[in-house]
Short mmCIF file of C-alpha atoms in Angstrom, two decimals:
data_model
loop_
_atom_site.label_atom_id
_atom_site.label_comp_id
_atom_site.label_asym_id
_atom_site.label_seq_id
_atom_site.Cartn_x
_atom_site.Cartn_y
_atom_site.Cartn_z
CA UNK A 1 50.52 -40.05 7.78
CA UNK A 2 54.06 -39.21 9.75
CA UNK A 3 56.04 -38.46 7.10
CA UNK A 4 60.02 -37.22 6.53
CA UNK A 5 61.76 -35.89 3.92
CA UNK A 6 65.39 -35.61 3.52
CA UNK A 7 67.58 -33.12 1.07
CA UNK A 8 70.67 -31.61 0.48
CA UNK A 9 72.67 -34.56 -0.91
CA UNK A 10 75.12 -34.89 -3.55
CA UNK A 11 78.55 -34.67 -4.93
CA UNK A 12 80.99 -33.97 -2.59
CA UNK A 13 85.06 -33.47 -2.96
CA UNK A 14 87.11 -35.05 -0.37
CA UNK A 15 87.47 -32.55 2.64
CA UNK A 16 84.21 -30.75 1.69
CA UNK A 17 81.06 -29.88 3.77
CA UNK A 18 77.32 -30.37 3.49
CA UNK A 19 74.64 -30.07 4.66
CA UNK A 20 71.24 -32.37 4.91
CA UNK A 21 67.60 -31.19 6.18
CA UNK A 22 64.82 -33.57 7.13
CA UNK A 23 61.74 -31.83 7.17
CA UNK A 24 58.68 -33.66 8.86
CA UNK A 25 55.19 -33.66 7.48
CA UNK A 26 51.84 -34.98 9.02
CA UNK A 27 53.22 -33.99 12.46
CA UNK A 28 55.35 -31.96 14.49
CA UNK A 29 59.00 -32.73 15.83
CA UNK A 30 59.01 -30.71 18.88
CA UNK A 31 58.39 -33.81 21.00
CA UNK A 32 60.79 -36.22 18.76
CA UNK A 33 64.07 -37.08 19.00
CA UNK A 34 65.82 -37.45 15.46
CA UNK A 35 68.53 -39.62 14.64
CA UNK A 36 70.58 -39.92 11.39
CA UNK A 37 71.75 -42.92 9.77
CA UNK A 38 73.49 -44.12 6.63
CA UNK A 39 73.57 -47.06 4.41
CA UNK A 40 76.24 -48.24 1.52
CA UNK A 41 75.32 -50.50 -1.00
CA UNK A 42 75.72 -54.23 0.81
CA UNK A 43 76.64 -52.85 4.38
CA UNK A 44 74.62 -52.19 7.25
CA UNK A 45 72.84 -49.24 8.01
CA UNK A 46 74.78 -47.01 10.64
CA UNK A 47 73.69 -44.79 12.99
CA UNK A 48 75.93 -41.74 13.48
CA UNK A 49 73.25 -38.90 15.58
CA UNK A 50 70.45 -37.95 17.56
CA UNK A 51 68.96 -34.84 18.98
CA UNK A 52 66.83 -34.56 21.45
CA UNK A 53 63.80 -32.37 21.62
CA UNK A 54 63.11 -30.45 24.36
CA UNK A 55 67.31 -29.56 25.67
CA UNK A 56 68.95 -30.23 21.77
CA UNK A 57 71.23 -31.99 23.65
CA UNK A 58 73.09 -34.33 20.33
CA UNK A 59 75.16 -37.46 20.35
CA UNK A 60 77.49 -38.69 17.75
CA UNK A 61 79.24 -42.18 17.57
CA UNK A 62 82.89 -42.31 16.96
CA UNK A 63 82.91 -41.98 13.25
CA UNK A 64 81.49 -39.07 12.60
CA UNK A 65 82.54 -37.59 16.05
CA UNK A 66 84.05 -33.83 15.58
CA UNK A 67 83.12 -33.82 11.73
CA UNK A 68 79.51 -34.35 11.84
CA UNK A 69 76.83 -31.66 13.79
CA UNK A 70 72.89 -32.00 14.27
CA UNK A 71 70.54 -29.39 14.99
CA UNK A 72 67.03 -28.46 14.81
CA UNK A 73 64.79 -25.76 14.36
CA UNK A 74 61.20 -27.02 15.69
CA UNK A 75 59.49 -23.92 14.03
CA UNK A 76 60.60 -24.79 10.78
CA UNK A 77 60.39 -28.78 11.32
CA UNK A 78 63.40 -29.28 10.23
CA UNK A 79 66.41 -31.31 11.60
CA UNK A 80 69.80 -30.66 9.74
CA UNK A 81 72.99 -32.47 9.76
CA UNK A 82 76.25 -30.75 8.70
CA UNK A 83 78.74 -32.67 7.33
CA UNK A 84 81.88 -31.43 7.19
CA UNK A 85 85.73 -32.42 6.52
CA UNK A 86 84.37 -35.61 4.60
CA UNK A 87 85.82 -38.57 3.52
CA UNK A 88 84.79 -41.27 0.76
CA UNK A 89 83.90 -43.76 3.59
CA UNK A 90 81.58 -41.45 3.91
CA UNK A 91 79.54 -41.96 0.85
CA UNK A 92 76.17 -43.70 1.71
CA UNK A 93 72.74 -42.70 1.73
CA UNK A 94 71.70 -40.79 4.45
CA UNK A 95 68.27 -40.87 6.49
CA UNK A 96 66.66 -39.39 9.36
CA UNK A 97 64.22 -41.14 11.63
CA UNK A 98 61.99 -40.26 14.10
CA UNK A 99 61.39 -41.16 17.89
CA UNK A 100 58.80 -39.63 20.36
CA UNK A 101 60.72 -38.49 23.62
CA UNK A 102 64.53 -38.05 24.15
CA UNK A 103 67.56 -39.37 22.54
CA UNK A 104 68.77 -42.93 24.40
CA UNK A 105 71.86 -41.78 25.24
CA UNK A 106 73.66 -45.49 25.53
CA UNK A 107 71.64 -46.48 22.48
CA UNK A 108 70.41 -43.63 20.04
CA UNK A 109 72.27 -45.42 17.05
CA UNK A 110 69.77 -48.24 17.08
CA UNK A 111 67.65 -48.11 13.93
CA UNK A 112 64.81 -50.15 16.02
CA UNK A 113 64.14 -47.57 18.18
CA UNK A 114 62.48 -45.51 15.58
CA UNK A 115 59.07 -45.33 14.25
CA UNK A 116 59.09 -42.62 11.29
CA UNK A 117 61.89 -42.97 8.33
CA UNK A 118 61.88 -41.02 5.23
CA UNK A 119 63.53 -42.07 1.84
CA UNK A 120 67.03 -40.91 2.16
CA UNK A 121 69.29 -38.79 0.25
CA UNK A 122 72.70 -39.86 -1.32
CA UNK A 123 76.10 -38.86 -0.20
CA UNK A 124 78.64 -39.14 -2.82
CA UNK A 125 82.43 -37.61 -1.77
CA UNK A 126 84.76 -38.17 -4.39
CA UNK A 127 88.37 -37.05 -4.70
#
């Protein structure tokens, strides 16, 4: 009964910020790495973060690179993403996704390598 839950999604002008929480229910993230993906209608899903655990050490593919930031507070088990400076290539929906241990650092953006995905939240910037 591993369960996430993302929020914090909406309308968003161009060059605005946001930010999205997954929250984890059923069992703890402290030993989980959590990556963040998005999906537009058609496409394929895209990974764009992880964060690691035990050091909070995050990764970020070129994309999202210097716009996007992960981090995590395991008392509240909750993951956020902040979005900032977006653009309307940016509209998708967003998910989070858990996997036990460490971030792969040559292959975090891999959807496969998770086991727990919650339901997403939608990411609409508009200008």
């Amino acid at each position: 009964q591993r369960q996430l839950v993302e929020s914090g999604g909406g309308w968003v002008q161009f060059g605005g910020s946001l930010r999205l929480a997954c929250t984890a229910s059923g069992f703890s993230l402290r030993n989980y790495a959590i990556g963040w993906f998005r999906q537009a209608p058609g496409q394929e899903r895209e990974g764009l973060s992880c964060i690691s655990p035990k050091d909070e050490s995050s990764y970020y593919v070129d994309s999202v690179k210097g716009r996007f930031t992960t981090s995590r507070d395991n008392a509240k088990e909750t993951v956020y993403l902040y979005l900032n400076n977006l653009k309307p290539e940016d509209t998708g929906r967003y998910y989070c996704a858990a996997d036990f241990g460490q971030c792969y650092t040559g292959s975090y953006h891999r959807g496969s390598l998770y086991d727990v995905w919650g339901q997403g939240t939608q990411v609409t910037v508009f200008s």
